[in-house]
Amino acid sequence: MGEQQHVKFPQEVVDEYAALGVDLPALFSAGHLGTRMGVQISEASADRVVGTMPVEGNTQPYGLLHGGASAVLAETLGSIGSMLHGGSSKIAVGVDLNCTHHRGVRSGLVTGVATPVHRGRSTATYEIVITDEKGKRVCTARLTCLLRDVRPGDEEFIRAAS
């Protein structure tokens, strides 16, 4: 997903995943889609996830940031927060994503910040605010993830993803 070495994770979380043989920065990325879209995660904890995405290459025919690109950034950030909340015994699966697009952006970098609205045993909901380089709100999103238990065989997939 790009240069993930600069992501700030809480040390206890890094240690928890390292004990399982999992490369945490690689696991908590946007994957192949995020790579193509230029998503970069700069900070990640269950309390706050921050990431950026370039507008260039992620536009619709009118030259504006594509709403789907904002949705990808929002779901990526909210999913990372949900996974960190759930811990290594849970897998976060997005079940509801709502995005309200407030203004168009034609260039530069957008920044998303995900913060928790609800963190339970079986679900986690995050609000994601995406702003342009001037700090103006571009999109407000809400993501709810189901937190399901890791099942036999999931560990192999998780290790392969990292």
PDB file of C-alpha atoms in Angstrom:
ATOM      1  CA  MET A   1       0.000   0.000   0.000  1.00  0.00           C
ATOM      2  CA  GLY A   2       2.962   2.277  -0.196  1.00  0.00           C
ATOM      3  CA  GLU A   3       5.295   3.566   2.471  1.00  0.00           C
ATOM      4  CA  GLN A   4       3.691   2.260   5.637  1.00  0.00           C
ATOM      5  CA  GLN A   5       6.826   2.547   7.790  1.00  0.00           C
ATOM      6  CA  HIS A   6       5.730   6.001   8.959  1.00  0.00           C
ATOM      7  CA  VAL A   7       2.443   4.855  10.473  1.00  0.00           C
ATOM      8  CA  LYS A   8       2.228   5.513  14.210  1.00  0.00           C
ATOM      9  CA  PHE A   9       0.702   2.549  16.061  1.00  0.00           C
ATOM     10  CA  PRO A  10       0.416   2.165  19.840  1.00  0.00           C
ATOM     11  CA  GLN A  11       3.351  -0.024  20.952  1.00  0.00           C
ATOM     12  CA  GLU A  12       1.126  -2.538  22.771  1.00  0.00           C
ATOM     13  CA  VAL A  13      -0.780  -3.125  19.524  1.00  0.00           C
ATOM     14  CA  VAL A  14       2.425  -3.589  17.530  1.00  0.00           C
ATOM     15  CA  ASP A  15       3.627  -6.111  20.132  1.00  0.00           C
ATOM     16  CA  GLU A  16       0.308  -8.016  20.098  1.00  0.00           C
ATOM     17  CA  TYR A  17       0.431  -8.552  16.339  1.00  0.00           C
ATOM     18  CA  ALA A  18       4.182  -9.178  16.213  1.00  0.00           C
ATOM     19  CA  ALA A  19       3.666 -12.099  18.607  1.00  0.00           C
ATOM     20  CA  LEU A  20       1.360 -13.603  15.957  1.00  0.00           C
ATOM     21  CA  GLY A  21       3.937 -13.086  13.210  1.00  0.00           C
ATOM     22  CA  VAL A  22       1.884 -10.332  11.576  1.00  0.00           C
ATOM     23  CA  ASP A  23       3.364  -7.208   9.957  1.00  0.00           C
ATOM     24  CA  LEU A  24       0.907  -4.678  11.375  1.00  0.00           C
ATOM     25  CA  PRO A  25       1.561  -1.787   8.940  1.00  0.00           C
ATOM     26  CA  ALA A  26       1.101  -4.109   5.949  1.00  0.00           C
ATOM     27  CA  LEU A  27      -2.070  -5.641   7.390  1.00  0.00           C
ATOM     28  CA  PHE A  28      -3.712  -2.294   8.133  1.00  0.00           C
ATOM     29  CA  SER A  29      -3.456  -0.777   4.694  1.00  0.00           C
ATOM     30  CA  ALA A  30      -5.873  -0.145   1.858  1.00  0.00           C
ATOM     31  CA  GLY A  31      -4.473  -3.121  -0.067  1.00  0.00           C
ATOM     32  CA  HIS A  32      -4.229  -3.136  -3.837  1.00  0.00           C
ATOM     33  CA  LEU A  33      -7.055  -0.640  -4.303  1.00  0.00           C
ATOM     34  CA  GLY A  34      -5.406   1.810  -1.925  1.00  0.00           C
ATOM     35  CA  THR A  35      -2.103   1.434  -3.747  1.00  0.00           C
ATOM     36  CA  ARG A  36      -3.741   2.333  -7.053  1.00  0.00           C
ATOM     37  CA  MET A  37      -5.462   5.312  -5.443  1.00  0.00           C
ATOM     38  CA  GLY A  38      -2.414   6.591  -3.565  1.00  0.00           C
ATOM     39  CA  VAL A  39      -3.875   6.192  -0.056  1.00  0.00           C
ATOM     40  CA  GLN A  40      -1.297   6.726   2.686  1.00  0.00           C
ATOM     41  CA  ILE A  41      -1.951   5.989   6.364  1.00  0.00           C
ATOM     42  CA  SER A  42      -0.003   8.263   8.718  1.00  0.00           C
ATOM     43  CA  GLU A  43      -1.522   7.515  12.127  1.00  0.00           C
ATOM     44  CA  ALA A  44      -3.515   4.570  13.410  1.00  0.00           C
ATOM     45  CA  SER A  45      -5.081   3.696  16.760  1.00  0.00           C
ATOM     46  CA  ALA A  46      -8.559   2.629  17.863  1.00  0.00           C
ATOM     47  CA  ASP A  47      -9.140   6.280  18.871  1.00  0.00           C
ATOM     48  CA  ARG A  48      -7.991   7.989  15.664  1.00  0.00           C
ATOM     49  CA  VAL A  49      -6.901   6.980  12.166  1.00  0.00           C
ATOM     50  CA  VAL A  50      -5.470   9.523   9.724  1.00  0.00           C
ATOM     51  CA  GLY A  51      -4.772   9.042   6.033  1.00  0.00           C
ATOM     52  CA  THR A  52      -4.375  11.011   2.829  1.00  0.00           C
ATOM     53  CA  MET A  53      -5.190  10.496  -0.836  1.00  0.00           C
ATOM     54  CA  PRO A  54      -4.305  12.556  -3.918  1.00  0.00           C
ATOM     55  CA  VAL A  55      -7.145  14.040  -5.945  1.00  0.00           C
ATOM     56  CA  GLU A  56      -5.214  13.532  -9.181  1.00  0.00           C
ATOM     57  CA  GLY A  57      -6.004  10.131 -10.642  1.00  0.00           C
ATOM     58  CA  ASN A  58      -9.140   9.807  -8.507  1.00  0.00           C
ATOM     59  CA  THR A  59     -11.504  12.119 -10.362  1.00  0.00           C
ATOM     60  CA  GLN A  60     -14.804  11.734 -12.197  1.00  0.00           C
ATOM     61  CA  PRO A  61     -15.415  13.025 -15.759  1.00  0.00           C
ATOM     62  CA  TYR A  62     -15.928  16.644 -14.589  1.00  0.00           C
ATOM     63  CA  GLY A  63     -12.475  16.707 -13.025  1.00  0.00           C
ATOM     64  CA  LEU A  64     -13.745  16.584  -9.428  1.00  0.00           C
ATOM     65  CA  LEU A  65     -12.705  14.087  -6.768  1.00  0.00           C
ATOM     66  CA  HIS A  66     -14.863  11.013  -7.378  1.00  0.00           C
ATOM     67  CA  GLY A  67     -17.349  10.287  -4.584  1.00  0.00           C
ATOM     68  CA  GLY A  68     -16.326   6.636  -4.754  1.00  0.00           C
ATOM     69  CA  ALA A  69     -12.722   7.642  -4.075  1.00  0.00           C
ATOM     70  CA  SER A  70     -13.854   9.454  -0.934  1.00  0.00           C
ATOM     71  CA  ALA A  71     -15.766   6.300   0.027  1.00  0.00           C
ATOM     72  CA  VAL A  72     -12.637   4.169  -0.417  1.00  0.00           C
ATOM     73  CA  LEU A  73     -10.627   6.500   1.820  1.00  0.00           C
ATOM     74  CA  ALA A  74     -13.419   6.579   4.419  1.00  0.00           C
ATOM     75  CA  GLU A  75     -13.918   2.811   4.487  1.00  0.00           C
ATOM     76  CA  THR A  76     -10.175   2.218   4.699  1.00  0.00           C
ATOM     77  CA  LEU A  77      -9.745   4.521   7.696  1.00  0.00           C
ATOM     78  CA  GLY A  78     -12.860   3.314   9.515  1.00  0.00           C
ATOM     79  CA  SER A  79     -11.940  -0.332   8.926  1.00  0.00           C
ATOM     80  CA  ILE A  80      -8.458   0.189  10.332  1.00  0.00           C
ATOM     81  CA  GLY A  81      -9.911   1.789  13.467  1.00  0.00           C
ATOM     82  CA  SER A  82     -12.424  -1.052  13.808  1.00  0.00           C
ATOM     83  CA  MET A  83      -9.714  -3.701  13.441  1.00  0.00           C
ATOM     84  CA  LEU A  84      -7.553  -1.996  16.041  1.00  0.00           C
ATOM     85  CA  HIS A  85     -10.536  -1.760  18.395  1.00  0.00           C
ATOM     86  CA  GLY A  86     -11.406  -5.429  17.875  1.00  0.00           C
ATOM     87  CA  GLY A  87      -7.837  -6.592  18.421  1.00  0.00           C
ATOM     88  CA  SER A  88      -6.107  -9.631  17.027  1.00  0.00           C
ATOM     89  CA  SER A  89      -8.972 -11.992  17.939  1.00  0.00           C
ATOM     90  CA  LYS A  90     -11.474 -10.175  15.670  1.00  0.00           C
ATOM     91  CA  ILE A  91     -11.873  -9.383  11.985  1.00  0.00           C
ATOM     92  CA  ALA A  92     -13.691  -6.181  10.984  1.00  0.00           C
ATOM     93  CA  VAL A  93     -16.105  -6.462   8.054  1.00  0.00           C
ATOM     94  CA  GLY A  94     -17.826  -3.336   6.760  1.00  0.00           C
ATOM     95  CA  VAL A  95     -21.614  -3.637   6.789  1.00  0.00           C
ATOM     96  CA  ASP A  96     -22.773  -0.034   6.265  1.00  0.00           C
ATOM     97  CA  LEU A  97     -21.116   2.985   4.670  1.00  0.00           C
ATOM     98  CA  ASN A  98     -22.788   6.378   4.287  1.00  0.00           C
ATOM     99  CA  CYS A  99     -21.067   9.319   2.603  1.00  0.00           C
ATOM    100  CA  THR A 100     -22.291  12.889   2.302  1.00  0.00           C
ATOM    101  CA  HIS A 101     -20.307  14.931  -0.240  1.00  0.00           C
ATOM    102  CA  HIS A 102     -20.183  18.611   0.694  1.00  0.00           C
ATOM    103  CA  ARG A 103     -17.957  20.214  -1.927  1.00  0.00           C
ATOM    104  CA  GLY A 104     -15.893  19.385  -4.977  1.00  0.00           C
ATOM    105  CA  VAL A 105     -12.117  19.250  -5.071  1.00  0.00           C
ATOM    106  CA  ARG A 106     -10.090  19.434  -8.304  1.00  0.00           C
ATOM    107  CA  SER A 107      -6.500  19.120  -7.116  1.00  0.00           C
ATOM    108  CA  GLY A 108      -4.196  18.542  -4.197  1.00  0.00           C
ATOM    109  CA  LEU A 109      -4.435  16.078  -1.370  1.00  0.00           C
ATOM    110  CA  VAL A 110      -7.419  15.212   0.802  1.00  0.00           C
ATOM    111  CA  THR A 111      -7.027  14.095   4.406  1.00  0.00           C
ATOM    112  CA  GLY A 112      -9.381  11.789   6.256  1.00  0.00           C
ATOM    113  CA  VAL A 113      -9.658  11.467  10.028  1.00  0.00           C
ATOM    114  CA  ALA A 114     -11.661   8.588  11.501  1.00  0.00           C
ATOM    115  CA  THR A 115     -12.889   8.762  15.100  1.00  0.00           C
ATOM    116  CA  PRO A 116     -15.132   6.302  16.935  1.00  0.00           C
ATOM    117  CA  VAL A 117     -18.835   6.885  17.428  1.00  0.00           C
ATOM    118  CA  HIS A 118     -19.488   3.453  18.968  1.00  0.00           C
ATOM    119  CA  ARG A 119     -17.081   0.668  19.950  1.00  0.00           C
ATOM    120  CA  GLY A 120     -18.867  -2.453  21.099  1.00  0.00           C
ATOM    121  CA  ARG A 121     -18.176  -6.177  21.274  1.00  0.00           C
ATOM    122  CA  SER A 122     -19.781  -7.038  17.938  1.00  0.00           C
ATOM    123  CA  THR A 123     -19.813  -3.740  16.009  1.00  0.00           C
ATOM    124  CA  ALA A 124     -17.779  -0.575  15.702  1.00  0.00           C
ATOM    125  CA  THR A 125     -18.910   2.665  14.064  1.00  0.00           C
ATOM    126  CA  TYR A 126     -16.561   5.435  12.968  1.00  0.00           C
ATOM    127  CA  GLU A 127     -17.167   8.932  11.645  1.00  0.00           C
ATOM    128  CA  ILE A 128     -14.713   9.917   8.947  1.00  0.00           C
ATOM    129  CA  VAL A 129     -14.226  13.578   8.052  1.00  0.00           C
ATOM    130  CA  ILE A 130     -12.407  14.262   4.780  1.00  0.00           C
ATOM    131  CA  THR A 131     -10.996  17.750   4.205  1.00  0.00           C
ATOM    132  CA  ASP A 132      -9.077  19.503   1.450  1.00  0.00           C
ATOM    133  CA  GLU A 133      -5.706  21.199   1.852  1.00  0.00           C
ATOM    134  CA  LYS A 134      -7.410  24.380   3.104  1.00  0.00           C
ATOM    135  CA  GLY A 135      -9.143  22.421   5.863  1.00  0.00           C
ATOM    136  CA  LYS A 136     -12.563  22.694   4.217  1.00  0.00           C
ATOM    137  CA  ARG A 137     -14.832  19.677   4.693  1.00  0.00           C
ATOM    138  CA  VAL A 138     -15.230  17.711   1.480  1.00  0.00           C
ATOM    139  CA  CYS A 139     -17.072  14.652   2.770  1.00  0.00           C
ATOM    140  CA  THR A 140     -18.516  13.278   5.995  1.00  0.00           C
ATOM    141  CA  ALA A 141     -18.841   9.502   6.191  1.00  0.00           C
ATOM    142  CA  ARG A 142     -19.978   6.946   8.720  1.00  0.00           C
ATOM    143  CA  LEU A 143     -18.830   3.318   8.622  1.00  0.00           C
ATOM    144  CA  THR A 144     -20.148   0.453  10.724  1.00  0.00           C
ATOM    145  CA  CYS A 145     -18.137  -2.748  10.852  1.00  0.00           C
ATOM    146  CA  LEU A 146     -19.168  -6.132  12.181  1.00  0.00           C
ATOM    147  CA  LEU A 147     -16.495  -7.532  14.492  1.00  0.00           C
ATOM    148  CA  ARG A 148     -16.464 -11.270  14.037  1.00  0.00           C
ATOM    149  CA  ASP A 149     -14.250 -13.784  15.771  1.00  0.00           C
ATOM    150  CA  VAL A 150     -11.179 -15.019  13.925  1.00  0.00           C
ATOM    151  CA  ARG A 151     -12.034 -18.473  12.599  1.00  0.00           C
ATOM    152  CA  PRO A 152      -9.742 -21.427  11.864  1.00  0.00           C
ATOM    153  CA  GLY A 153      -7.926 -20.651   8.649  1.00  0.00           C
ATOM    154  CA  ASP A 154      -8.258 -16.867   9.036  1.00  0.00           C
ATOM    155  CA  GLU A 155      -4.786 -16.621  10.581  1.00  0.00           C
ATOM    156  CA  GLU A 156      -3.264 -17.925   7.348  1.00  0.00           C
ATOM    157  CA  PHE A 157      -5.134 -15.276   5.337  1.00  0.00           C
ATOM    158  CA  ILE A 158      -4.145 -12.530   7.789  1.00  0.00           C
ATOM    159  CA  ARG A 159      -0.465 -13.509   7.626  1.00  0.00           C
ATOM    160  CA  ALA A 160      -0.649 -13.680   3.817  1.00  0.00           C
ATOM    161  CA  ALA A 161      -2.131 -10.163   3.702  1.00  0.00           C
ATOM    162  CA  SER A 162       0.818  -8.831   5.649  1.00  0.00           C
TER     163      SER A 162
END
